[in-house]
Every structure is written in C-alpha cells, then in structure tokens.
GROMACS .gro file of C-alpha atoms in nm:
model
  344
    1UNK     CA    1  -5.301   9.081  -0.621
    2UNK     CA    2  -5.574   9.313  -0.786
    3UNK     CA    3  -5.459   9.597  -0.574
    4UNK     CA    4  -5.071   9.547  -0.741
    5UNK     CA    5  -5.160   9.496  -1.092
    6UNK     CA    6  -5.296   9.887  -1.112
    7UNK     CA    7  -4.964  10.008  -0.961
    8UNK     CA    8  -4.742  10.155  -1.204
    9UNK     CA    9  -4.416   9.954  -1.189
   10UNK     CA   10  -4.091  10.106  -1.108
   11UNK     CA   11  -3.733   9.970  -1.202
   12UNK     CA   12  -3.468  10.045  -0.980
   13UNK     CA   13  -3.141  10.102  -1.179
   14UNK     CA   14  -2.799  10.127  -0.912
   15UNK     CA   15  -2.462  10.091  -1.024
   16UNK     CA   16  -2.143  10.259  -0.882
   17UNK     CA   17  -1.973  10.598  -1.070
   18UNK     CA   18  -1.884  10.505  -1.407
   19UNK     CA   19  -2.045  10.182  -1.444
   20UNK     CA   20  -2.249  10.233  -1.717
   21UNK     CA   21  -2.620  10.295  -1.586
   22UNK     CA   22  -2.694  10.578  -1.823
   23UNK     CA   23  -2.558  10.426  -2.155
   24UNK     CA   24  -2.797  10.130  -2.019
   25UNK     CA   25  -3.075  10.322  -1.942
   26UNK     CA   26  -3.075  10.483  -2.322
   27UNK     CA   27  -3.046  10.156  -2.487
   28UNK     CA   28  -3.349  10.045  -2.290
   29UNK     CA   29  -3.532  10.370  -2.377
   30UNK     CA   30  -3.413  10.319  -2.754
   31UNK     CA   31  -3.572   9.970  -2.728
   32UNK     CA   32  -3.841  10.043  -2.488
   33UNK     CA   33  -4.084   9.766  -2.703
   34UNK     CA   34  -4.415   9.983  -2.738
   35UNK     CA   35  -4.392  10.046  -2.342
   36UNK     CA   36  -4.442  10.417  -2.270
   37UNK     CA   37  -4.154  10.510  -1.998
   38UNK     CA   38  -4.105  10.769  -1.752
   39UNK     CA   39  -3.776  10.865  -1.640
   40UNK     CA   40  -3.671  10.965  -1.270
   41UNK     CA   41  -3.279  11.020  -1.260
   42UNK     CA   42  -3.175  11.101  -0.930
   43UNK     CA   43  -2.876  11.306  -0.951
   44UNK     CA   44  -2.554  11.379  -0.723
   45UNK     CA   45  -2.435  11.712  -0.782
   46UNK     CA   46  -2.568  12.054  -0.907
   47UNK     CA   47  -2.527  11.996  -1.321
   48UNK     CA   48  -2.779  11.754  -1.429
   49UNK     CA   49  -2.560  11.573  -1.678
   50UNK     CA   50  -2.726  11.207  -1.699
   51UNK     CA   51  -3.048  11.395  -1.758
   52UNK     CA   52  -2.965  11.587  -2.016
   53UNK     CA   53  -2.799  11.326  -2.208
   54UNK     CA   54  -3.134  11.128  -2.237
   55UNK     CA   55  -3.328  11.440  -2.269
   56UNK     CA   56  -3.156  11.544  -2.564
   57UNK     CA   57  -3.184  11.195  -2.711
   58UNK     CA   58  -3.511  11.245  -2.877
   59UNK     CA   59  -3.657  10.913  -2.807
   60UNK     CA   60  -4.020  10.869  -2.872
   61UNK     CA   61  -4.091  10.584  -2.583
   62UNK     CA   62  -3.995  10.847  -2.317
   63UNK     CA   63  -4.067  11.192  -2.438
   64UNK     CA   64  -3.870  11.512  -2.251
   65UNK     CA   65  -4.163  11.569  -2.080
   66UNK     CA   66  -4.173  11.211  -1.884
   67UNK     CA   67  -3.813  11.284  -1.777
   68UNK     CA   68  -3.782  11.381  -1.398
   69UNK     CA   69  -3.491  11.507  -1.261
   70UNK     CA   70  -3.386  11.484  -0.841
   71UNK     CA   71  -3.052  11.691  -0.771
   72UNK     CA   72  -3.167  11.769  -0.385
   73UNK     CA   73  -2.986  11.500  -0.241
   74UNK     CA   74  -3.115  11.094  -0.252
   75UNK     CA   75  -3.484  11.005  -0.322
   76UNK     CA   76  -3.490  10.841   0.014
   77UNK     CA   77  -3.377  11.148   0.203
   78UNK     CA   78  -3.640  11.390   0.012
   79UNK     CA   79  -3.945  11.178  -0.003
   80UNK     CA   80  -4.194  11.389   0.073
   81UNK     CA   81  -4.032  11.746  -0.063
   82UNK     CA   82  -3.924  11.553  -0.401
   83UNK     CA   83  -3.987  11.239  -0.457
   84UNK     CA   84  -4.388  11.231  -0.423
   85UNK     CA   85  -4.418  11.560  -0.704
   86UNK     CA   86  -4.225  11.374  -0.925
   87UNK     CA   87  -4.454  11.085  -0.933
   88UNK     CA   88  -4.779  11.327  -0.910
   89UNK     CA   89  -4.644  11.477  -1.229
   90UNK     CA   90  -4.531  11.191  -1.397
   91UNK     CA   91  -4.857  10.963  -1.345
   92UNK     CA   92  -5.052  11.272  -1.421
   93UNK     CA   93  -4.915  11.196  -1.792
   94UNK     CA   94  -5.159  11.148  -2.067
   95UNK     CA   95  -5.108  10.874  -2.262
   96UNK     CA   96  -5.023  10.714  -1.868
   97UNK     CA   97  -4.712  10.617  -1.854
   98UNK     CA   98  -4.663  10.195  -1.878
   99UNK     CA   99  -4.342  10.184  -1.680
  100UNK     CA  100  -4.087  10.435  -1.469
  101UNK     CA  101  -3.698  10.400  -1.446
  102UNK     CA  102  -3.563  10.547  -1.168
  103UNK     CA  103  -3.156  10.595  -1.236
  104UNK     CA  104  -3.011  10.672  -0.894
  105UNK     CA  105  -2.706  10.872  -0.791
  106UNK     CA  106  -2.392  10.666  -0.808
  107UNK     CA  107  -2.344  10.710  -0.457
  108UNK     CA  108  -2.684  10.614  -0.332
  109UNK     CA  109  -2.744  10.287  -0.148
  110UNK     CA  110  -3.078  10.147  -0.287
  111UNK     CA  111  -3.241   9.981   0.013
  112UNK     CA  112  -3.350  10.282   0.180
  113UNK     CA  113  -3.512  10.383  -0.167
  114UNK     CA  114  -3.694  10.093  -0.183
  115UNK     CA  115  -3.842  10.139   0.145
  116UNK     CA  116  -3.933  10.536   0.064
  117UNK     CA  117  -4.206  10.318  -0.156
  118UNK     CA  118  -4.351  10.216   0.144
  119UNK     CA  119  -4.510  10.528   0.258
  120UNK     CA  120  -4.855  10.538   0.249
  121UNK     CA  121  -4.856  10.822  -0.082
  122UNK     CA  122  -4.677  10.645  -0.311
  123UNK     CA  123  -4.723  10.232  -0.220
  124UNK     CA  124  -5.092  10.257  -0.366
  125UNK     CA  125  -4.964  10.419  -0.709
  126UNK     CA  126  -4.639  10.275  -0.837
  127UNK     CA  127  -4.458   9.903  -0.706
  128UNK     CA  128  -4.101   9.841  -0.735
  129UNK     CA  129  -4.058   9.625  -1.001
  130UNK     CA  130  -3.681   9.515  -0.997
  131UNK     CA  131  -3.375   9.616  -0.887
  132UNK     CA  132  -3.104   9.635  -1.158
  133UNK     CA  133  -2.746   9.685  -1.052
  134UNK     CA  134  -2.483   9.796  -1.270
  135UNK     CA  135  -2.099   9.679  -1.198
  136UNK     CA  136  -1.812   9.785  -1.385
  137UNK     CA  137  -1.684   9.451  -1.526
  138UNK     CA  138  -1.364   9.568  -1.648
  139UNK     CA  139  -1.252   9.709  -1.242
  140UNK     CA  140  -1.360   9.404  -1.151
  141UNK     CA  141  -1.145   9.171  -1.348
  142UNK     CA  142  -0.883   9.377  -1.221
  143UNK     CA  143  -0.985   9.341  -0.845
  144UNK     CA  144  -1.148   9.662  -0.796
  145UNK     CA  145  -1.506   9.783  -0.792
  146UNK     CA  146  -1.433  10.117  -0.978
  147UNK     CA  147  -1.127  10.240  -1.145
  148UNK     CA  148  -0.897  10.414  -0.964
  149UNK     CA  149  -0.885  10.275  -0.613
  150UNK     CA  150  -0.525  10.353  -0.484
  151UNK     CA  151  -0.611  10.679  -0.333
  152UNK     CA  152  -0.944  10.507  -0.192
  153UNK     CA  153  -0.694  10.230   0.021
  154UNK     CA  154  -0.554  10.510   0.264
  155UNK     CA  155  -0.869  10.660   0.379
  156UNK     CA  156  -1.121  10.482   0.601
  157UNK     CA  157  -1.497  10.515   0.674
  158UNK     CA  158  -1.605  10.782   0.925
  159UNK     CA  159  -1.878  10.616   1.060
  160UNK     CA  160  -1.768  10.374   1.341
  161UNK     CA  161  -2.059  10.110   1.299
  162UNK     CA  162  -1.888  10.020   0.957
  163UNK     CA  163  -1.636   9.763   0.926
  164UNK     CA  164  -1.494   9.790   0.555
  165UNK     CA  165  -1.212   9.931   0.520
  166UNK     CA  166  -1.319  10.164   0.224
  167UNK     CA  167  -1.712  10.321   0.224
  168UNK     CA  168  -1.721  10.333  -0.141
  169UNK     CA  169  -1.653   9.978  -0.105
  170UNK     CA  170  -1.942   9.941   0.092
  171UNK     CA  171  -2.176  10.142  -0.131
  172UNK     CA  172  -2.078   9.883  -0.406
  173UNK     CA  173  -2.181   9.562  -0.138
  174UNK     CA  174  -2.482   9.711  -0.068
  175UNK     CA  175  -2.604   9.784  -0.466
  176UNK     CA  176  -2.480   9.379  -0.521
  177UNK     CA  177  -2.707   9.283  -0.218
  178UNK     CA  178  -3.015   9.473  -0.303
  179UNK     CA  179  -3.050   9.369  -0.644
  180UNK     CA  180  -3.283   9.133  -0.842
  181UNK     CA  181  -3.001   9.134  -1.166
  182UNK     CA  182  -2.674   9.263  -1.166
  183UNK     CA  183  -2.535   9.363  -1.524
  184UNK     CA  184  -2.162   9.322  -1.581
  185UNK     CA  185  -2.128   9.622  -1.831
  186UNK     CA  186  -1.791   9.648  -2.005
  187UNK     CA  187  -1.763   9.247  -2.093
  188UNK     CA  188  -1.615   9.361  -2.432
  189UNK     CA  189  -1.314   9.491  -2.269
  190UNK     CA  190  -1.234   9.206  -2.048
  191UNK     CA  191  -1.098   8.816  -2.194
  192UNK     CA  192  -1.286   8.529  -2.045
  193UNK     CA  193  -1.061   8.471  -1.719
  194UNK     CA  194  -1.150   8.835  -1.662
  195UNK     CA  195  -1.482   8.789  -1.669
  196UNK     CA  196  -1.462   8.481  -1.392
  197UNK     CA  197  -1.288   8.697  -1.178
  198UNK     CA  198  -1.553   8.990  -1.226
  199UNK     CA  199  -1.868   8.697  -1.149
  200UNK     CA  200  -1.622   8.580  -0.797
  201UNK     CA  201  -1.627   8.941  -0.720
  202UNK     CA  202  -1.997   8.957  -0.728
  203UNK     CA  203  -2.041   8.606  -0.464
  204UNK     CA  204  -2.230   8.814  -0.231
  205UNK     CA  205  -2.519   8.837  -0.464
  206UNK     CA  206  -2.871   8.698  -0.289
  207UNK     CA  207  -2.902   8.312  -0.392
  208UNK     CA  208  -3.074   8.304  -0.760
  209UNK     CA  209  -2.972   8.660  -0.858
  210UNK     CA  210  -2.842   8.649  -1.259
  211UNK     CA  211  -2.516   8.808  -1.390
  212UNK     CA  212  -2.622   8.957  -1.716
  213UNK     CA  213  -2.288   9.059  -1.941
  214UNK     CA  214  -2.324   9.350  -2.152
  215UNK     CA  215  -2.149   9.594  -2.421
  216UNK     CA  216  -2.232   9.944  -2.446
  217UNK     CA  217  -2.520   9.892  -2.279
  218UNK     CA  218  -2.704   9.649  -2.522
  219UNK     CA  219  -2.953   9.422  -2.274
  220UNK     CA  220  -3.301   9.313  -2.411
  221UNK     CA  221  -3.571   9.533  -2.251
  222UNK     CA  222  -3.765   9.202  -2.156
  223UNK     CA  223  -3.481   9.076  -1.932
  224UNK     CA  224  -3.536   9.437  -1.730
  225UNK     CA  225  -3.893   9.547  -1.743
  226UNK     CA  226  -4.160   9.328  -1.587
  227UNK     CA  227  -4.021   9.144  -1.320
  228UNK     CA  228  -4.296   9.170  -1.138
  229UNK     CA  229  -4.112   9.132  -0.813
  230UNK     CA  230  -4.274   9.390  -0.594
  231UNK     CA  231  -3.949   9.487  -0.410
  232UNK     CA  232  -4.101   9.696  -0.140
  233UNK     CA  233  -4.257   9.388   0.026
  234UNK     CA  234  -3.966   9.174   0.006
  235UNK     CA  235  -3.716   9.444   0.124
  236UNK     CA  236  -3.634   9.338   0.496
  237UNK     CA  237  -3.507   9.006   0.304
  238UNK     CA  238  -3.168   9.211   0.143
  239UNK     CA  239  -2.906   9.199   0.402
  240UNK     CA  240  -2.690   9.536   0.359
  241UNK     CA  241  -2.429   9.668   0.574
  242UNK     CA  242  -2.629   9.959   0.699
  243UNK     CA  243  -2.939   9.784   0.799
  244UNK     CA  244  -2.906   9.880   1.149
  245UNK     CA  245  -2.822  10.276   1.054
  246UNK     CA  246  -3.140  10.517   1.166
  247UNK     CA  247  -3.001  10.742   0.918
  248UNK     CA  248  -2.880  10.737   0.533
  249UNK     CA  249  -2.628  10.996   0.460
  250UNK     CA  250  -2.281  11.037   0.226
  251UNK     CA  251  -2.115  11.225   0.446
  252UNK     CA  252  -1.785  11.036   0.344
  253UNK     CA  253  -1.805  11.206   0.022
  254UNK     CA  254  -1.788  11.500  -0.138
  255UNK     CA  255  -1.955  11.658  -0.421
  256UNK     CA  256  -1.898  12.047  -0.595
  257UNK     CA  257  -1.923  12.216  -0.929
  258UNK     CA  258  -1.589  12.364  -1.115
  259UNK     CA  259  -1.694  12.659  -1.357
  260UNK     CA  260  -1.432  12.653  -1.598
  261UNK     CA  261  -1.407  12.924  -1.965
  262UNK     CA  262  -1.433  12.800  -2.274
  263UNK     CA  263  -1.142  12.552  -2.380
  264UNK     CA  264  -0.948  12.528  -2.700
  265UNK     CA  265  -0.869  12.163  -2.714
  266UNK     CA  266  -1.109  11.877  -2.563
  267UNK     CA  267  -0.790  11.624  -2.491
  268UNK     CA  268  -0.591  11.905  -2.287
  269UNK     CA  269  -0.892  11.946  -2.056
  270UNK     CA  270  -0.931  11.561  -2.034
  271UNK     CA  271  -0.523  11.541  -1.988
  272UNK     CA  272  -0.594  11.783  -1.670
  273UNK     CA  273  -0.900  11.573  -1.576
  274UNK     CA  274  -0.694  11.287  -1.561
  275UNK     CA  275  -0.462  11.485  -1.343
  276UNK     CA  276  -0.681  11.589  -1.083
  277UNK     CA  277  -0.787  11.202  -1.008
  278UNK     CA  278  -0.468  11.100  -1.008
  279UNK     CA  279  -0.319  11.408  -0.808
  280UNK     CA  280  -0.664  11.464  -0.604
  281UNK     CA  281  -0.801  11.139  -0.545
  282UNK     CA  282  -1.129  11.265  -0.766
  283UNK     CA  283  -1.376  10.961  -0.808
  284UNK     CA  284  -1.595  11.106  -1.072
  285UNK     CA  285  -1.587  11.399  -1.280
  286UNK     CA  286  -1.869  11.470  -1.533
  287UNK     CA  287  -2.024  11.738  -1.719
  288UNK     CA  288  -2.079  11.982  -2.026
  289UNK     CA  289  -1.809  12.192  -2.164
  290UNK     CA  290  -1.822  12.545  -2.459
  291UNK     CA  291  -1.557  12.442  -2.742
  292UNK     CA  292  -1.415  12.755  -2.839
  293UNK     CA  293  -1.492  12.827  -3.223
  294UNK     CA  294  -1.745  12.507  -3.200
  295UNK     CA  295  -2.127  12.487  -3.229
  296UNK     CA  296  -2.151  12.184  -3.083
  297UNK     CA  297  -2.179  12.079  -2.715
  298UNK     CA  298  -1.889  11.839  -2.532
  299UNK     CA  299  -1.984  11.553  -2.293
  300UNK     CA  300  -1.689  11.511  -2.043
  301UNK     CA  301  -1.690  11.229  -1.839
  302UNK     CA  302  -1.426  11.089  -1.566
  303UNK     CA  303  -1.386  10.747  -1.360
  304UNK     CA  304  -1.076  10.797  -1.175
  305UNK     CA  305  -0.791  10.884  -1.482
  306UNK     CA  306  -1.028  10.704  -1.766
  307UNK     CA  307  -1.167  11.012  -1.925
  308UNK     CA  308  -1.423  11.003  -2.262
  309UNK     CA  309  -1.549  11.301  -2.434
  310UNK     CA  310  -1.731  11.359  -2.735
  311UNK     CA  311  -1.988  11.634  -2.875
  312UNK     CA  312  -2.327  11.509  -2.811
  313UNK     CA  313  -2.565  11.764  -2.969
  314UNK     CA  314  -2.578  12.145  -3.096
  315UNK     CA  315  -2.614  12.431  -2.863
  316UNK     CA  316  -2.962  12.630  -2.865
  317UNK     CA  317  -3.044  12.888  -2.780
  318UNK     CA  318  -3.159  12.804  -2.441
  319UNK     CA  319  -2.862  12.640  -2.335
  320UNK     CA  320  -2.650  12.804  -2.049
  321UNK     CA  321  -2.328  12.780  -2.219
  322UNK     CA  322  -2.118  12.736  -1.907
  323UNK     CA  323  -1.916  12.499  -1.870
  324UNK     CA  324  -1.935  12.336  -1.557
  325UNK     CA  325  -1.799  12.051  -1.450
  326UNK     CA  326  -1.950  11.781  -1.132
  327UNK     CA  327  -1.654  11.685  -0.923
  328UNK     CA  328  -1.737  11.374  -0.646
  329UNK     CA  329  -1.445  11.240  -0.472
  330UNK     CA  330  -1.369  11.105  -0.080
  331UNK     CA  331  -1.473  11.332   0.209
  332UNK     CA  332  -1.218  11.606   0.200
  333UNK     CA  333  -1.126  11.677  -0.148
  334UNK     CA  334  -0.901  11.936  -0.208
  335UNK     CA  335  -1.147  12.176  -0.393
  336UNK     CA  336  -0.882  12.483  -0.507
  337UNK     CA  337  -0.582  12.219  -0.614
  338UNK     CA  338  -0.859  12.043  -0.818
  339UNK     CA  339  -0.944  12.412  -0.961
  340UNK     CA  340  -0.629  12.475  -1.022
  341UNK     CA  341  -0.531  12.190  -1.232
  342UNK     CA  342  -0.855  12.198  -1.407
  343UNK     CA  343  -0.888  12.574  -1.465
  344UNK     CA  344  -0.522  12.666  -1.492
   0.00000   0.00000   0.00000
C-alpha cells in the first residue's frame, strides 16, 4: 500500500470520435481544485488538434509545459519509444505534478493501455487511477454509438477472430467494458426516454460501474480524480472482445491529412465537410483552418455530417498557418474524392 501511495496517479479518459472527451478534459482542467495536472493526449493523426485546443487555453492547473502530446500511433504500441519520455519529462516537473490525464485517440481500445503500465519503467512511478469513458448520449438515444453509422452497416471487420458486425462498434464495447465511469455527454440534447435508451445501450458495463450525465462537459473534478482504483492490477478482470488478440492494431481504419488554402466562408467549408461524410463515409474530420481577411484561428470539427466551427484564439507568430485538416474514416477511404470535395 506504501509502495502505491508515492505513484503518481493516472486517469484514463476513452470515448469514441466526437464524444466529447476534450470539452471534458478542459472543464476538468478549468476546475482542476488546487491539483497540479499533467496532460498526455494521445493523438490519431498528424495535426495535433485536441492538444492545441487545451494548450492554448491558458489554464493555470496544467501549464503548456505539463501538456504531452503522442501522434506516433497508440500509447500501447509505442511504450518504450514514446510513452516512457513522456512520463520522464512530465514527473521531472517542478512543482511535481499531483495528477496526469491521459486523453487517448478515439480509436484506441484502452485495455492494452492499461497494461503498457505494467512494465517494469513506469508501474513504480505513476498507477492508473480510473478509467473514464466518454459515450455520445445523443447517438445513443438514437440507437447508434456515433453519428453517422449508415455507411459503417455495409462494411465488416477484417480481422476474422471478431464477431461484430461493425469494428468501430467494437472499439465502442471495449471503451464501455474497460471503464470505472462512463459519462453520457450530450444529455442536454436528448428528452428523458432518450436518455433510457442511451443507459440500455450501455448494459454491458462491468456490475457497479456509474452512468454520469453531462452538458458541455460540466462533471465535478472529485467524481473523476482520485479513484484510487489502481487499474493495472485489476486489468485481467475487464472482459473485451480482443482479449485473446497478441496484437493491437487499427488496421480497419484509416487516417490522413487534407492541406487545403485559405477559405472565404467557414459554413461553405463545413457544407463540403458535411459532404465528404455523407458522400465518403468519413468518421471524423478535425482540424485548424486560415480565414481569409481574419486574424483569428478556426476550429473545424466533424462527427459524421454534424460539423461545429468557431475561432478559438489569434494567430502568432509561430503558428504554421496551414490549414490542414485530420480525416479518419473505415479502412479504404477514398482519399482524392474526399480532396476533391473538400478542396474544390
């Protein structure tokens, strides 16, 4: 017991594209409660957007400095090459750090992260804590676990040890499974039959787990932080669909970067966003975008045809003022139709 109370603990946060795990994560940051925080996002794709929007946030529990970011491919796939640094820089932090939030890729099962805190350089420094999962209440109450799942229904999984019809599906079973508290984000937009049909959706949870509803991202810091559960000891106990894989890949995804020029109008580009899910089966679509005429900065982000943008800070002068765009869809996306409807 003496051993885990001088491990720094570690709060898993999973949650399928879209769901909300960023806008969560910055809330808890905002409210942080005099714990100092370190942040390890774990991103899918070559433009580190979730980073940047909570670096650029300003927020005194979790400087710039205590913000880590992972875009080489899964924590659990890069332990040793990625994974390990980023905790040797972040617990070499002075004040030390009271607390690190890992946000994973959307894609990323969690299990096999959990485990990467078994190896023998990072279980004697840092515990996991929790597991948080993030599910999109509003898909749920409408029978799906993301948005836009017509194009997912007539593709199947390429691996042949899987039995769901849909892998993304599967990624979603396996986040539910894993995790200590599952946060139904979105409740604002859904009535109170939706919400019982978002909680039946989630009936695979482990026995005792809690549904936590949330707007905008608003839970209480002390329902997250301090669990105390020490994951990585327990983990054998969370049943997932690819317990008896040797090997943790997406290859039934894809993932690429769209460099597009400056636009003239933010709602045309999210019109053609918008197209290229519904045309191009595009799961996700996220990134920063140059405003023509405007000194400010445009957050674009995608779940299937639901597309949000809005200018999130000023340019400076170190900015790279490309705009660039993360595309993640299905194995086999159609990468110049999608850069054709997006670019023009």
């Amino acid at each position: 017991m003496t051993a885990s109370l001088s491990r720094v603990p570690c709060t898993v946060v999973t949650g399928f594209l879209g769901a909300g795990k960023t806008t969560l994560i910055r809330n808890l940051l905002e409210n942080a409660k005099g714990k100092r925080l370190a942040l390890i996002v774990n991103e899918f794709g070559d433009v580190g957007v979730d980073g940047d929007i909570l670096r650029s946030c300003g927020i005194e529990s979790c400087p710039e400095e205590n913000i880590v970011e992972l875009a080489n491919g899964c924590i659990c796939c890069t332990v040793a090459d990625d994974f390990v640094p980023a905790l040797d820089q972040i617990l070499a932090r002075s004040p030390k750090v009271d607390h690190i939030i890992i946000e994973t890729s959307g894609l990323a099962l969690p299990k096999p992260l959990v485990q990467a805190f078994q190896w023998p350089t990072v279980k004697g420094r840092v515990t996991v804590d929790g597991v948080v999962a993030v599910v999109d209440g509003a898909a749920l109450a409408d029978g799906q676990v993301a948005t836009d799942m017509d194009a997912l229904a007539e593709q199947r999984a390429a691996d042949d040890s899987l039995d769901h019809d849909d892998p993304v599906e599967e990624v979603f079973d396996d986040q539910v499974a894993c995790a200590d508290l599952i946060i139904l984000s979105k409740n604002d937009l859904i009535d109170a039959a939706g919400v019982a049909r978002a909680n039946a959706a989630l009936d695979h949870a482990r026995p005792g787990v809690k549904v936590v509803p949330s707007a905008n991202g608003k839970v209480d810091a002390s329902l997250l932080l301090g669990l105390g559960l020490a994951v990585e000891d327990d983990i054998e106990n969370r049943k997932t669909h690819h317990d008896d894989e040797l090997d943790h890949e997406h290859d039934d995804f894809d993932s690429f970067v769209v460099e597009i020029p400056a636009i003239a109008n933010p709602d045309e580009l999210a019109a053609r966003v918008a197209a290229a899910a519904e045309k191009e089966n595009v799961l996700r679509v996220k990134g920063f975008v140059q405003v023509a005429g405007k000194p400010m900065r445009l957050l674009l982000q995608g779940v299937g045809p639901r597309v949000n943008h809005y200018y999130d800070r000023a340019w400076t002068a170190d900015d790279d003022r490309r705009s660039r765009l993360v595309i993640i869809g299905l194995k086999g996306l159609n990468r110049p139709a999608i850069e054709k409807i997006l670019v023009g």
